[in-house]
PDB file of C-alpha atoms in Angstrom:
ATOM      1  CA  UNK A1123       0.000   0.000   0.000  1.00 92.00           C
ATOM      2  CA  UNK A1124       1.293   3.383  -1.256  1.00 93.00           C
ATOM      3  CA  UNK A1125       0.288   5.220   1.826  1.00 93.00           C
ATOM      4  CA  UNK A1126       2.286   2.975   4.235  1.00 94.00           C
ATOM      5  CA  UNK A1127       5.925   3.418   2.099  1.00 92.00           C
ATOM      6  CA  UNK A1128       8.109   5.518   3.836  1.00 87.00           C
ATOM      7  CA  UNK A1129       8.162   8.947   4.254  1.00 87.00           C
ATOM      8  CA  UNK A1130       4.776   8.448   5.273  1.00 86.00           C
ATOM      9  CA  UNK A1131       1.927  10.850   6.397  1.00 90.00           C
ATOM     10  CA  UNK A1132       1.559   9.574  10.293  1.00 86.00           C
ATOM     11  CA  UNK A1133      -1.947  12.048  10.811  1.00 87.00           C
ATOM     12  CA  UNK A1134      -3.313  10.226   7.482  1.00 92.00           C
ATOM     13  CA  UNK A1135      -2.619   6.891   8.642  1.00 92.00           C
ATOM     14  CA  UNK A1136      -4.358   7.512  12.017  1.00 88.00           C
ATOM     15  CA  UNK A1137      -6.834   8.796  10.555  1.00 91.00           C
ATOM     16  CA  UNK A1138      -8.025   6.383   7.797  1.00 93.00           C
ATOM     17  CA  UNK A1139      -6.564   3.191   9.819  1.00 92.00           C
ATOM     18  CA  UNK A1140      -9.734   1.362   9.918  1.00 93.00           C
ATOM     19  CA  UNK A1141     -10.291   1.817   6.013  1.00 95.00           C
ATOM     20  CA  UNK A1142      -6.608   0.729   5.027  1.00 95.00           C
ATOM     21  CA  UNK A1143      -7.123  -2.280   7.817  1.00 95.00           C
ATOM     22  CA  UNK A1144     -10.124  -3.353   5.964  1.00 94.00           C
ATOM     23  CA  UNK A1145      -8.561  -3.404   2.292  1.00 94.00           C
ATOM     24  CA  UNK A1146      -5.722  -4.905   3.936  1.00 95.00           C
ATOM     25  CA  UNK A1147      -7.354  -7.922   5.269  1.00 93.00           C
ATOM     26  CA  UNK A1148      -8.517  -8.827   1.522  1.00 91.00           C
ATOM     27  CA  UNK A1149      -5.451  -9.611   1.184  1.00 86.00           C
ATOM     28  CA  UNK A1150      -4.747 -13.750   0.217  1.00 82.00           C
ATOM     29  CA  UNK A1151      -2.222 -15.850   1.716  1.00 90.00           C
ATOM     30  CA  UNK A1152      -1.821 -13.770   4.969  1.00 95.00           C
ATOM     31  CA  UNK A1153       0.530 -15.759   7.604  1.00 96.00           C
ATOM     32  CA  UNK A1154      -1.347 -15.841  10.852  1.00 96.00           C
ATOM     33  CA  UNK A1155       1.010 -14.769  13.736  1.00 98.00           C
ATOM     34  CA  UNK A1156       0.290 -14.332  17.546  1.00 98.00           C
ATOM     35  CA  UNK A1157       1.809 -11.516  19.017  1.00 98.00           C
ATOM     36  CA  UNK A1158       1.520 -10.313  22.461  1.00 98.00           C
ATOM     37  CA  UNK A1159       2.308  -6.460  23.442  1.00 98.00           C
ATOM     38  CA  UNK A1160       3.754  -6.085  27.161  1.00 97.00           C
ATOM     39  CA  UNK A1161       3.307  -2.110  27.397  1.00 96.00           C
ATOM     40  CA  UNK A1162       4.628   0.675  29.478  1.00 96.00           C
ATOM     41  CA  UNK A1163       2.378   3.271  28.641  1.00 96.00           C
ATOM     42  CA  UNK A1164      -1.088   3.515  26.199  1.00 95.00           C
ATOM     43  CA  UNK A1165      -0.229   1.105  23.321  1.00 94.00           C
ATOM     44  CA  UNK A1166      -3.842   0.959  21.569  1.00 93.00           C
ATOM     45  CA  UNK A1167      -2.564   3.307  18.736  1.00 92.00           C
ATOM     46  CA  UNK A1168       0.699   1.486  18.831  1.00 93.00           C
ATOM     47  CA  UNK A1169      -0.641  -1.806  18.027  1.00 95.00           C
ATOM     48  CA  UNK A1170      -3.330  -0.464  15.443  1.00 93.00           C
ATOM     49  CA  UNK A1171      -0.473   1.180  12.959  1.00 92.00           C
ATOM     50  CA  UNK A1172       1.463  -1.889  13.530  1.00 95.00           C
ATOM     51  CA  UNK A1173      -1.105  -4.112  12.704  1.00 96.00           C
ATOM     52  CA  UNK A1174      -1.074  -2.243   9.063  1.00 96.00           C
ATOM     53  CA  UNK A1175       2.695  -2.553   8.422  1.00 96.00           C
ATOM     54  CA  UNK A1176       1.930  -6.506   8.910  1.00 97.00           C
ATOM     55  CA  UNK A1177      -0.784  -7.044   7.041  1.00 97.00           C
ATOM     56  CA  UNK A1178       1.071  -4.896   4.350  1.00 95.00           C
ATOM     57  CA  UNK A1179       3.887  -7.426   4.892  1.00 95.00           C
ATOM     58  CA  UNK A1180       1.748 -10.305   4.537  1.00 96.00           C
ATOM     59  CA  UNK A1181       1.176 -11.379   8.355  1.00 97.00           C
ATOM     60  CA  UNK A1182      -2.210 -11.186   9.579  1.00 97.00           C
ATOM     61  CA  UNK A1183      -1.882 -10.528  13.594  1.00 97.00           C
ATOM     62  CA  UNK A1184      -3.499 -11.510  16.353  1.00 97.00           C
ATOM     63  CA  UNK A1185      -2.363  -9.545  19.448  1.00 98.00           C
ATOM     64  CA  UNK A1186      -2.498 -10.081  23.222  1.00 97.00           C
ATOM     65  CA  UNK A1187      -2.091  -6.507  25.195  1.00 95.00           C
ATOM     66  CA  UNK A1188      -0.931  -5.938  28.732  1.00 95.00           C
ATOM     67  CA  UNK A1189      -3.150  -3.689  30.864  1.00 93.00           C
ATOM     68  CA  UNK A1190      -1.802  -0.572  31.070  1.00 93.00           C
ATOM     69  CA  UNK A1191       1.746  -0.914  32.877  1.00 94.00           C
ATOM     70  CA  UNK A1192       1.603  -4.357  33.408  1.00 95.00           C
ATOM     71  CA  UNK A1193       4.819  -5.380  31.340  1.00 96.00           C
ATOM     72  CA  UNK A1194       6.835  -6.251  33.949  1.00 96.00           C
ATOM     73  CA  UNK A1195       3.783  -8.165  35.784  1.00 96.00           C
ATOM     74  CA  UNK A1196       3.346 -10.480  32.449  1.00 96.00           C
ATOM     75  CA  UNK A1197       6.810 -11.005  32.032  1.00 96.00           C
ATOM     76  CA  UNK A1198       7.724 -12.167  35.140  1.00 96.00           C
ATOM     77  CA  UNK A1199       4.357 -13.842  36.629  1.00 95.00           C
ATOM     78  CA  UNK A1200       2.744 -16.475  35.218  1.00 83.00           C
ATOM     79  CA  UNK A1201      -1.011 -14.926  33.532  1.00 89.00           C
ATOM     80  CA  UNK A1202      -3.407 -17.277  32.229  1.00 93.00           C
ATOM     81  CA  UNK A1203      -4.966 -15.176  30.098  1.00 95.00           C
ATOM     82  CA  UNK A1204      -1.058 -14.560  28.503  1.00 96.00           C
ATOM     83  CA  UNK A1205       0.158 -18.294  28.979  1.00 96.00           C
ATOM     84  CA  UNK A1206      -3.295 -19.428  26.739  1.00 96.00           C
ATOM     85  CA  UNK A1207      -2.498 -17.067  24.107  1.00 97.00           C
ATOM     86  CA  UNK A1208       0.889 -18.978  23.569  1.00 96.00           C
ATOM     87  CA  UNK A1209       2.680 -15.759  21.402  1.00 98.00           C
ATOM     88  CA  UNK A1210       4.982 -16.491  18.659  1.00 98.00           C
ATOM     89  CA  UNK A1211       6.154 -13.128  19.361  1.00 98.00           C
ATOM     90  CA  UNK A1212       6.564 -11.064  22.367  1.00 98.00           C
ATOM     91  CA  UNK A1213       7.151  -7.492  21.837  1.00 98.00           C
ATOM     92  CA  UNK A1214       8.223  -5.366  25.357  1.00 98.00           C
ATOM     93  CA  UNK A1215       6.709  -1.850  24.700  1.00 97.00           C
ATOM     94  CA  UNK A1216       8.781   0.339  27.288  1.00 97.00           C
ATOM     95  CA  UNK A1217      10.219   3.619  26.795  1.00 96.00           C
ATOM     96  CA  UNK A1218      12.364   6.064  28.813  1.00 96.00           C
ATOM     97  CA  UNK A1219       9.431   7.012  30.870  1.00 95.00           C
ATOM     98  CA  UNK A1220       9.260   3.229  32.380  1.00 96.00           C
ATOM     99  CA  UNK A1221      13.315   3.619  33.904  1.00 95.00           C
ATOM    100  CA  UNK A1222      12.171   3.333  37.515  1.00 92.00           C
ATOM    101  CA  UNK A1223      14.640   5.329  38.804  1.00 92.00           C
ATOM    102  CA  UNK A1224      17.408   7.712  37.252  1.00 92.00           C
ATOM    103  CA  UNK A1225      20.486   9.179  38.576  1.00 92.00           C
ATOM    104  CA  UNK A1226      21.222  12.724  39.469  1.00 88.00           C
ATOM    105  CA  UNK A1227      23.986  15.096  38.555  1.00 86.00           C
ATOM    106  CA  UNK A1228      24.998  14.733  42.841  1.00 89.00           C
ATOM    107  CA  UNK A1229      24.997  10.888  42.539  1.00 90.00           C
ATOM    108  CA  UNK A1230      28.609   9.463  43.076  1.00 92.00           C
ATOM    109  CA  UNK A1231      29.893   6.674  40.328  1.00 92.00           C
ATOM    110  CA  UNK A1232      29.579   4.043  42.628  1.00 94.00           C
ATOM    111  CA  UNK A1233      25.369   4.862  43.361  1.00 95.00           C
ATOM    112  CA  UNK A1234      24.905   5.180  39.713  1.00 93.00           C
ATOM    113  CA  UNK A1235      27.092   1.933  38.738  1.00 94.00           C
ATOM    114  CA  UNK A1236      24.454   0.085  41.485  1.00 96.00           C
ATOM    115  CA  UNK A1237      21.322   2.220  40.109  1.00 95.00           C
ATOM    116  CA  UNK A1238      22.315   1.172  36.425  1.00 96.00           C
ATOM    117  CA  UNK A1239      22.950  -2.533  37.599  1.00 96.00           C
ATOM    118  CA  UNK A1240      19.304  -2.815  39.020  1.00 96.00           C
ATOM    119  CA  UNK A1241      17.391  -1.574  36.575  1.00 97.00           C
ATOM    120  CA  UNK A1242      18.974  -3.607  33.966  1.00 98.00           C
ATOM    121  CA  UNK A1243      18.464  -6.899  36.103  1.00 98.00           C
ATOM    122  CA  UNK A1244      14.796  -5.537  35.891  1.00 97.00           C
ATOM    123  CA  UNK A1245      14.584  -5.967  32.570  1.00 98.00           C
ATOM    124  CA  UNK A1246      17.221  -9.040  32.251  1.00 98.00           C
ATOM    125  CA  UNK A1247      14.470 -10.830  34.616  1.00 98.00           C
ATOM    126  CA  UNK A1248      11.637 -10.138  32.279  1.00 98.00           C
ATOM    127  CA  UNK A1249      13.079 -11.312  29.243  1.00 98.00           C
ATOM    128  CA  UNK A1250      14.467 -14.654  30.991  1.00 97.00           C
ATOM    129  CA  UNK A1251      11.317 -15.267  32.493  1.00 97.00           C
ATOM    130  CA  UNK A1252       9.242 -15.057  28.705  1.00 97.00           C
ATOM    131  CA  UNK A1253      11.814 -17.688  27.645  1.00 96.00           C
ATOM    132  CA  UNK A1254       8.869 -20.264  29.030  1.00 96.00           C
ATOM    133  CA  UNK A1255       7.030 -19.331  25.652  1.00 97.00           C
ATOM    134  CA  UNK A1256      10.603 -20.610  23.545  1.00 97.00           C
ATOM    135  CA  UNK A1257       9.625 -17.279  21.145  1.00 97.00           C
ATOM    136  CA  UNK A1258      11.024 -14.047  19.609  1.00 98.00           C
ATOM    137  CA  UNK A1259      11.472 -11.257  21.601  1.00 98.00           C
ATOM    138  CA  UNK A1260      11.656  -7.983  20.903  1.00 98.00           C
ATOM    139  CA  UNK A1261      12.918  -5.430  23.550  1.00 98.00           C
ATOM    140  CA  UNK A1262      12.448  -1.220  22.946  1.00 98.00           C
ATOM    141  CA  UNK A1263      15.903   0.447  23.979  1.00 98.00           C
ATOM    142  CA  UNK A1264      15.408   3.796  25.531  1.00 97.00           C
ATOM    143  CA  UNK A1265      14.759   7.358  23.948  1.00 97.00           C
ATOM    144  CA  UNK A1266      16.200  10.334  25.475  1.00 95.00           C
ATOM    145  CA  UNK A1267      15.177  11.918  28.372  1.00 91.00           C
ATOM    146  CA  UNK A1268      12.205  14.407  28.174  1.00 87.00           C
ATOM    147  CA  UNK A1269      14.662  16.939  29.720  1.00 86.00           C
ATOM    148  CA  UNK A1270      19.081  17.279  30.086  1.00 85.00           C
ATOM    149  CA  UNK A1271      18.903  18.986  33.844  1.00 81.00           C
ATOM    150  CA  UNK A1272      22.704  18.841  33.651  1.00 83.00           C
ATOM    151  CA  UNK A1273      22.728  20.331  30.488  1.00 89.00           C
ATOM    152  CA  UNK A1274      26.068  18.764  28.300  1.00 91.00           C
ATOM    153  CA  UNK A1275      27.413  17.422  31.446  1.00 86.00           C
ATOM    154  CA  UNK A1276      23.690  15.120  31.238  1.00 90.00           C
ATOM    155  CA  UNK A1277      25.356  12.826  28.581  1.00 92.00           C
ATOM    156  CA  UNK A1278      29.033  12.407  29.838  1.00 92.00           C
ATOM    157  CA  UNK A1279      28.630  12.753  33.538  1.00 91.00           C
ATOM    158  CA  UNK A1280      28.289   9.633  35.985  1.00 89.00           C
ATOM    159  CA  UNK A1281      25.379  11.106  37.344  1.00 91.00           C
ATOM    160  CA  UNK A1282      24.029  12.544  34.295  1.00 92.00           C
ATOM    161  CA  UNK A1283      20.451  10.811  32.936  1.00 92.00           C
ATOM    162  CA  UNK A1284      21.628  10.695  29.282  1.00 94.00           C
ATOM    163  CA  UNK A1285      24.935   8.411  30.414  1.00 95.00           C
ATOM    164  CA  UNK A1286      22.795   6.458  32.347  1.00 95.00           C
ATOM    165  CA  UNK A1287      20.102   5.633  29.400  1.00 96.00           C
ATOM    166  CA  UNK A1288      23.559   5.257  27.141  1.00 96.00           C
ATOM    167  CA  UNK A1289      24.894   2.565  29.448  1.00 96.00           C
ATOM    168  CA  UNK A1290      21.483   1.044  29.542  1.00 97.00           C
ATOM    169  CA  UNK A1291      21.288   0.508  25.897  1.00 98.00           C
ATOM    170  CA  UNK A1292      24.331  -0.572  25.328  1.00 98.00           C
ATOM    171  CA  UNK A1293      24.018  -3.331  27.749  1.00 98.00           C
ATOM    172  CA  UNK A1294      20.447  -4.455  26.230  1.00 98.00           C
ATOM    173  CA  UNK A1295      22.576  -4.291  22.830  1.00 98.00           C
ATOM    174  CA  UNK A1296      24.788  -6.859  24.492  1.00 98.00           C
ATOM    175  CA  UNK A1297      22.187  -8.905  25.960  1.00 98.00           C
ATOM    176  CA  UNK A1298      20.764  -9.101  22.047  1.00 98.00           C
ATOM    177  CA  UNK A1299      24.016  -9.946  20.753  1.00 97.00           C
ATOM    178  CA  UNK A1300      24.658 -12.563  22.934  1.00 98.00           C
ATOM    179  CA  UNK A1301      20.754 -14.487  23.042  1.00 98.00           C
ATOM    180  CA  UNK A1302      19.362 -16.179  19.598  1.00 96.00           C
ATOM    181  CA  UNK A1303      15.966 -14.806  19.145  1.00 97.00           C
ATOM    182  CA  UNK A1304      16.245 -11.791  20.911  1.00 98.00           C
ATOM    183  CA  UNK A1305      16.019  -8.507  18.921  1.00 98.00           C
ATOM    184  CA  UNK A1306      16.169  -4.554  19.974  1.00 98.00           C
ATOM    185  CA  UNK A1307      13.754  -1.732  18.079  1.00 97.00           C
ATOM    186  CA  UNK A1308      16.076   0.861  17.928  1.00 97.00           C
ATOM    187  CA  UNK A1309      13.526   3.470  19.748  1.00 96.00           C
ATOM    188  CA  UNK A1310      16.497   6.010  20.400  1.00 96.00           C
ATOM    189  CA  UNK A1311      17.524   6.300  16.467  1.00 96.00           C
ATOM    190  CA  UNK A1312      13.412   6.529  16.061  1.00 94.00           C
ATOM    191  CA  UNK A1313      13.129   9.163  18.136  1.00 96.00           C
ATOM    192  CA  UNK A1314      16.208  11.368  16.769  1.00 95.00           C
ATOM    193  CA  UNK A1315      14.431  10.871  13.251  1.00 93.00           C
ATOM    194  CA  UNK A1316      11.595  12.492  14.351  1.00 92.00           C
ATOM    195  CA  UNK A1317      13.131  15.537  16.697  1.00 94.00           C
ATOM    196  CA  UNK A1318      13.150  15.396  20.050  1.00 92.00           C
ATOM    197  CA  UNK A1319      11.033  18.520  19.889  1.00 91.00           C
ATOM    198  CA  UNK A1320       8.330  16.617  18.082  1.00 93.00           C
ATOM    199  CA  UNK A1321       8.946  13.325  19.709  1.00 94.00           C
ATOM    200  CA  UNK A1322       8.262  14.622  23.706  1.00 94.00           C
ATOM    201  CA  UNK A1323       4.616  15.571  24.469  1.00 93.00           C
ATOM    202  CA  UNK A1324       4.090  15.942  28.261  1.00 93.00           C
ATOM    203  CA  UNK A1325       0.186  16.489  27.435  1.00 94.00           C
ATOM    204  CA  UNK A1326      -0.061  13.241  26.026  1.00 93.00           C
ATOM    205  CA  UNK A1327       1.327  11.830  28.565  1.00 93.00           C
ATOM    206  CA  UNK A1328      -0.109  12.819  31.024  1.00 94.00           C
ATOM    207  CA  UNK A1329      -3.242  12.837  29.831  1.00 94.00           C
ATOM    208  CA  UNK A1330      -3.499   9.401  27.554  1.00 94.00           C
ATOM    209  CA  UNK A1331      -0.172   8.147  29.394  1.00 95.00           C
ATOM    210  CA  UNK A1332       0.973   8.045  25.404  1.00 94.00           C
ATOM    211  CA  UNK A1333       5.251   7.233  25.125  1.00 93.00           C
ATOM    212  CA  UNK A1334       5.458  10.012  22.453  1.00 93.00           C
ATOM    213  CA  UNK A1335       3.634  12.424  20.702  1.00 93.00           C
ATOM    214  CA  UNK A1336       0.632  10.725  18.990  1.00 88.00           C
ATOM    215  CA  UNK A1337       1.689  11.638  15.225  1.00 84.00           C
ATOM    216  CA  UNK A1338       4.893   9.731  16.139  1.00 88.00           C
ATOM    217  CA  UNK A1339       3.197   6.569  16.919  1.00 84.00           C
TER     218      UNK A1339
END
């Protein structure tokens, strides 16, 4: 479909995504696939323009979605409601806003080392735990921060937020390097194609509890 080739118009897909699903579906030959969203934040629009780009690729989806937040909850404890599904594909739908915790520009190296250490145990846990389903996994790395309080120092600095979120990612790029079947969606790169400007929308979140701006869905 000509209106899902990149550059794309984001507010056009939104907007007619129920009319492009439909002549989508008409499609022959579609390979059914079960995937199940764990998400961070609102993922309803999330899932509906991904369910396009599949059944433009030829995969007709079937998805499972978290309740809102419940990521970690699915991952780690067994659901019922998850464990009937049976996914052939688990995609983790987290974003910077979902870091429990991060450092401050006062925070000695030693605080921050341990700070980075848990939260990436966090997430190690999750993905361990989902290897009861023996499927693909696909992990979000982190955007930027919404705001750099320590202005350049933010990105270099061991208390700095944008070190801490660089450490972060590369040690889920590690993790993927190292485990068969486990893949990263480069959500930093996505979010410096956009603009950080464009991509940061403190209404929508907290409002809708959206990741990003809707338009960058």
């Amino acid at each position: 479909m000509k209106e899902l080739e990149y550059p794309f118009d984001p507010e056009l897909i939104l907007k007619k995504r129920r009319a492009f699903k439909k002549q989508l579906e008409q499609s022959a030959d579609l390979i059914p696939v079960k995937i199940a969203v764990l998400g961070g934040s609102t993922v309803d629009d999330i899932i509906s323009c991904a369910e396009l780009f599949l059944l433009d690729s030829g995969i007709k989806p079937t998805f499972y979605r978290s309740e809102y937040n419940r990521w970690w909850e699915d991952g780690v404890f067994s659901n019922e409601r998850l464990e009937q599904f049976s996914p052939d594909i688990v995609y983790i739908c987290t974003s910077v806003r979902n870091i429990g915790r991060l450092p401050d520009i006062t925070m000695t190296a030693q605080a921050a080392d341990s700070l980075a250490d848990d939260e990436y145990e966090r997430f190690e846990r999750v993905w361990k735990a989902l290897g009861r389903f023996g499927c693909t996994i696909i992990q979000n790395n982190f955007d930027p921060c919404v705001y750099a309080f320590g202005g350049s120092y933010d990105c270099w600095g061991t208390g700095g937020g944008g070190y801490f979120i660089s450490r972060l990612n590369m040690r889920f790029a590690d993790y993927a390097r190292a485990h068969k079947g486990f893949y990263l969606l480069d959500l930093d790169r996505t979010a410096a194609e956009v603009g950080l400007n464009v991509w940061h929308d403190e209404a929508a979140w907290y409002m809708y509890k959206y990741p990003c701006a809707r338009k960058a869905m």
